[in-house]
CSV table of C-alpha atoms in Angstrom, one decimal:
chain,number,residue,atom,x,y,z
A,1,GLY,CA,0.0,0.0,0.0
A,2,ASP,CA,0.9,3.6,-0.1
A,3,SER,CA,3.3,5.0,2.5
A,4,VAL,CA,5.1,8.1,3.5
A,5,THR,CA,8.5,8.4,5.1
A,6,GLN,CA,9.7,11.7,6.6
A,7,MET,CA,12.8,12.6,8.5
A,8,GLU,CA,12.7,11.9,12.2
A,9,GLY,CA,13.0,14.7,14.6
A,10,PRO,CA,13.2,16.6,16.6
A,11,VAL,CA,14.7,19.3,14.5
A,12,THR,CA,16.1,22.2,16.4
A,13,LEU,CA,17.0,25.4,14.6
A,14,SER,CA,17.7,29.0,15.5
A,15,GLU,CA,15.4,31.7,14.4
A,16,GLU,CA,15.9,32.9,10.8
A,17,ALA,CA,17.6,29.6,9.8
A,18,PHE,CA,16.7,27.7,6.7
A,19,LEU,CA,14.4,24.7,7.1
A,20,THR,CA,14.2,21.5,5.1
A,21,ILE,CA,12.1,18.6,6.2
A,22,ASN,CA,12.5,15.6,3.9
A,23,CYS,CA,9.5,13.5,2.8
A,24,THR,CA,9.3,10.7,0.3
A,25,TYR,CA,6.4,8.6,-0.7
A,26,THR,CA,5.5,5.3,-2.3
A,27,ALA,CA,2.2,5.2,-4.2
A,28,THR,CA,0.6,3.7,-7.3
A,29,GLY,CA,-0.6,6.3,-9.7
A,30,TYR,CA,-0.3,10.0,-9.1
A,31,PRO,CA,-1.5,10.8,-5.6
A,32,SER,CA,-2.1,14.3,-4.1
A,33,LEU,CA,0.5,15.3,-1.6
A,34,PHE,CA,0.1,17.4,1.6
A,35,TRP,CA,1.9,18.9,4.5
A,36,TYR,CA,-0.1,19.3,7.7
A,37,VAL,CA,1.0,21.2,10.8
A,38,GLN,CA,0.0,20.4,14.4
A,39,TYR,CA,0.5,23.1,17.1
A,40,PRO,CA,0.5,22.0,20.7
A,41,GLY,CA,-2.9,20.9,22.0
A,42,GLU,CA,-4.5,21.3,18.6
A,43,GLY,CA,-5.6,19.2,15.6
A,44,LEU,CA,-4.0,19.2,12.3
A,45,GLN,CA,-4.1,22.1,9.9
A,46,LEU,CA,-3.5,21.8,6.2
A,47,LEU,CA,-0.3,23.8,5.4
A,48,LEU,CA,0.0,23.3,1.7
A,49,LYS,CA,-0.8,20.8,-1.0
A,50,ALA,CA,0.2,19.7,-4.5
A,51,THR,CA,-2.0,17.6,-6.8
A,52,LYS,CA,0.3,16.8,-9.7
A,53,ALA,CA,3.9,16.5,-10.7
A,54,ASP,CA,6.0,19.7,-10.6
A,55,ASP,CA,3.3,21.5,-8.7
A,56,LYS,CA,4.6,23.8,-6.0
A,57,GLY,CA,2.5,24.3,-2.9
A,58,SER,CA,3.2,27.3,-0.8
A,59,ASN,CA,1.7,29.0,2.3
A,60,LYS,CA,3.0,31.2,5.2
A,61,GLY,CA,6.6,31.2,3.6
A,62,PHE,CA,6.6,27.4,3.4
A,63,GLU,CA,7.1,25.6,0.1
A,64,ALA,CA,7.1,22.1,-1.2
A,65,THR,CA,7.5,20.8,-4.8
A,66,TYR,CA,5.9,17.6,-6.0
A,67,ARG,CA,8.9,15.6,-7.5
A,68,LYS,CA,7.6,12.6,-9.3
A,69,GLU,CA,11.1,11.5,-10.5
A,70,THR,CA,12.4,11.3,-6.9
A,71,THR,CA,8.9,10.6,-5.3
A,72,SER,CA,9.6,13.4,-2.9
A,73,PHE,CA,7.8,16.4,-1.4
A,74,HIS,CA,10.3,18.1,0.8
A,75,LEU,CA,9.1,21.1,3.0
A,76,GLU,CA,11.3,24.2,3.0
A,77,LYS,CA,11.2,27.7,4.5
A,78,GLY,CA,13.8,30.3,4.0
A,79,SER,CA,13.7,31.9,7.5
A,80,VAL,CA,11.9,30.2,10.4
A,81,GLN,CA,10.3,31.9,13.3
A,82,VAL,CA,9.7,30.8,16.9
A,83,SER,CA,6.0,30.6,16.0
A,84,ASP,CA,6.8,27.8,13.5
A,85,SER,CA,7.6,25.4,16.3
A,86,ALA,CA,5.2,22.5,15.8
A,87,VAL,CA,4.9,19.0,14.5
A,88,TYR,CA,4.8,18.7,10.7
A,89,PHE,CA,3.2,15.8,8.9
A,90,CYS,CA,3.8,14.8,5.3
A,91,ALA,CA,0.8,13.0,3.8
A,92,THR,CA,-0.4,11.3,0.6
A,93,ARG,CA,-3.8,10.2,-0.4
A,94,ASP,CA,-5.4,7.3,-2.3
A,95,ASP,CA,-8.7,6.4,-0.8
A,96,LYS,CA,-7.7,7.9,2.5
A,97,ILE,CA,-5.0,10.2,3.8
A,98,ILE,CA,-1.8,8.4,4.8
A,99,PHE,CA,0.5,10.3,7.1
A,100,GLY,CA,4.1,10.1,7.9
A,101,LYS,CA,5.2,9.8,11.5
A,102,GLY,CA,5.7,13.5,11.9
A,103,THR,CA,8.7,15.8,12.5
A,104,ARG,CA,8.8,17.9,15.6
A,105,LEU,CA,10.4,21.3,15.0
A,106,HIS,CA,11.9,23.5,17.7
A,107,ILE,CA,12.9,27.0,16.8
A,108,LEU,CA,15.1,28.8,19.3
A,109,PRO,CA,15.0,32.6,19.7
B,1,LYS,CA,-17.9,29.4,8.7
B,2,ALA,CA,-17.6,27.0,11.7
B,3,GLY,CA,-14.9,24.5,11.6
B,4,VAL,CA,-15.0,20.8,12.6
B,5,THR,CA,-16.2,20.4,16.1
B,6,GLN,CA,-15.3,17.5,18.3
B,7,THR,CA,-16.8,16.8,21.7
B,8,PRO,CA,-15.8,16.3,24.4
B,9,ARG,CA,-12.2,17.7,24.3
B,10,TYR,CA,-11.1,15.5,27.2
B,11,LEU,CA,-12.3,12.2,28.6
B,12,ILE,CA,-11.1,9.8,31.3
B,13,LYS,CA,-12.6,6.3,31.3
B,14,THR,CA,-11.9,3.1,33.1
B,15,ARG,CA,-10.8,-0.1,31.5
B,16,GLY,CA,-13.7,-2.1,30.3
B,17,GLN,CA,-16.0,0.8,29.9
B,18,GLN,CA,-17.3,2.1,26.6
B,19,VAL,CA,-17.1,5.6,25.1
B,20,THR,CA,-18.7,7.6,22.4
B,21,LEU,CA,-17.0,10.5,20.7
B,22,SER,CA,-18.8,13.1,18.5
B,23,CYS,CA,-17.8,15.0,15.4
B,24,SER,CA,-19.7,17.8,13.6
B,25,PRO,CA,-18.2,18.5,10.2
B,26,ILE,CA,-18.1,21.7,8.4
B,27,SER,CA,-21.5,22.6,7.0
B,28,GLY,CA,-21.9,21.0,3.5
B,29,HIS,CA,-19.1,18.5,4.1
B,30,ARG,CA,-20.4,14.9,3.7
B,31,SER,CA,-17.3,12.9,4.3
B,32,VAL,CA,-16.1,12.3,7.9
B,33,SER,CA,-12.9,10.4,8.7
B,34,TRP,CA,-11.6,9.3,12.1
B,35,TYR,CA,-7.9,8.9,13.1
B,36,GLN,CA,-6.2,7.7,16.2
B,37,GLN,CA,-3.0,9.6,17.1
B,38,THR,CA,-0.5,8.1,19.6
B,39,PRO,CA,3.2,8.9,20.2
B,40,GLY,CA,4.2,5.4,19.2
B,41,GLN,CA,2.0,4.7,16.1
B,42,GLY,CA,1.4,8.2,14.9
B,43,LEU,CA,-1.7,8.9,13.0
B,44,GLN,CA,-3.7,5.8,12.1
B,45,PHE,CA,-6.8,5.7,10.0
B,46,LEU,CA,-9.9,4.3,11.7
B,47,PHE,CA,-12.7,4.7,9.2
B,48,GLU,CA,-14.5,7.1,6.8
B,49,TYR,CA,-18.2,7.8,6.4
B,50,PHE,CA,-19.9,9.3,3.5
B,51,SER,CA,-23.7,9.9,3.3
B,52,GLU,CA,-24.3,7.7,6.3
B,53,THR,CA,-22.3,4.7,4.9
B,54,GLN,CA,-18.9,3.5,5.9
B,55,ARG,CA,-16.8,3.8,2.8
B,56,ASN,CA,-13.4,2.8,4.2
B,57,LYS,CA,-12.1,1.1,7.2
B,58,GLY,CA,-8.6,0.8,8.8
B,59,ASN,CA,-7.1,-2.1,10.7
B,60,PHE,CA,-8.7,-1.7,14.1
B,61,PRO,CA,-10.5,-4.4,16.1
B,62,GLY,CA,-14.3,-4.6,16.0
B,63,ARG,CA,-14.4,-2.7,19.4
B,64,PHE,CA,-14.0,0.4,17.3
B,65,SER,CA,-17.2,1.4,15.4
B,66,GLY,CA,-18.8,4.4,14.1
B,67,ARG,CA,-21.8,5.9,12.4
B,68,GLN,CA,-22.9,8.9,10.5
B,69,PHE,CA,-26.2,10.7,10.7
B,70,SER,CA,-28.3,12.3,8.0
B,71,ASN,CA,-26.9,15.7,9.0
B,72,SER,CA,-23.4,14.3,8.4
B,73,ARG,CA,-22.5,14.4,12.1
B,74,SER,CA,-20.6,11.3,13.1
B,75,GLU,CA,-19.9,9.4,16.2
B,76,MET,CA,-17.4,6.8,17.0
B,77,ASN,CA,-17.7,4.3,19.8
B,78,VAL,CA,-15.1,2.2,21.5
B,79,SER,CA,-16.3,-0.7,23.6
B,80,THR,CA,-14.5,-2.6,26.3
B,81,LEU,CA,-11.8,0.0,26.6
B,82,GLU,CA,-8.2,-1.0,27.0
B,83,LEU,CA,-5.2,1.0,28.4
B,84,GLY,CA,-3.8,1.1,24.8
B,85,ASP,CA,-6.8,3.0,23.6
B,86,SER,CA,-5.5,6.1,25.3
B,87,ALA,CA,-4.9,8.5,22.4
B,88,LEU,CA,-6.0,11.7,20.7
B,89,TYR,CA,-8.9,10.9,18.4
B,90,LEU,CA,-9.1,13.2,15.4
B,91,CYS,CA,-12.0,13.7,13.1
B,92,ALA,CA,-11.6,15.3,9.7
B,93,SER,CA,-14.2,16.4,7.2
B,94,SER,CA,-14.2,17.1,3.5
B,95,LEU,CA,-16.8,17.7,0.8
B,96,SER,CA,-16.7,14.3,-0.6
B,97,GLY,CA,-13.5,12.6,0.7
B,98,LEU,CA,-12.4,12.4,-2.9
B,99,ASP,CA,-11.8,16.1,-3.5
B,100,LEU,CA,-8.2,17.2,-3.8
B,101,GLY,CA,-8.3,19.9,-1.2
B,102,GLY,CA,-7.3,17.7,1.8
B,103,TYR,CA,-9.3,17.4,4.9
B,104,THR,CA,-10.1,19.9,7.7
B,105,PHE,CA,-9.4,18.5,11.1
B,106,GLY,CA,-11.0,19.1,14.4
B,107,SER,CA,-9.0,19.7,17.6
B,108,GLY,CA,-9.5,16.2,18.7
B,109,THR,CA,-10.8,14.3,21.8
B,110,ARG,CA,-8.1,13.3,24.2
B,111,LEU,CA,-9.1,9.9,25.7
B,112,THR,CA,-7.3,8.6,28.7
B,113,VAL,CA,-8.1,5.0,29.9
B,114,VAL,CA,-7.1,4.2,33.5
């Protein structure tokens, strides 16, 4: 079945650092890809999505590009803020959304 | 518009009891999915309902069940609770479950079994 593998955390960065969280997927066909974010004590929020190869999703300074050739959907942000501290989930979807294990991000002021 | 509402937010139950959790989707959304989130297993799919019918089911024992009402509100029930059922239970809604926009999640119900 489909699956998602993302880098394990926690990831700790200083404010204004560059962020990359790696995500690769296995799937039949051409799934939609998502990044969700979960802040402490809350549910998941859709951060960005891409529905076909070479699509770039972007939101709040975060970006991810759907790379079919490498089956990847890495999350990037050029300059992180303390408020970006959260758990980030990469996900794909066939008949249901399948999530990676999540990557906890700590941003130090 | 109102988001996905899950009630209650927190619940403490004793082993062997049963529990019912509720989820009200965004108005107009007809698909409701349930996930269990634990530190060890991450997010695991429980089931999905669409138009009062279970459309998809994950690999959970029969103690976990759900239903959806005509107004799209959904409930999930866990019978004969075990300590391992302690988790955050998340509900997510979408227009049809097959749309490309992803799901909108509620804040979850934190279930603690003692």
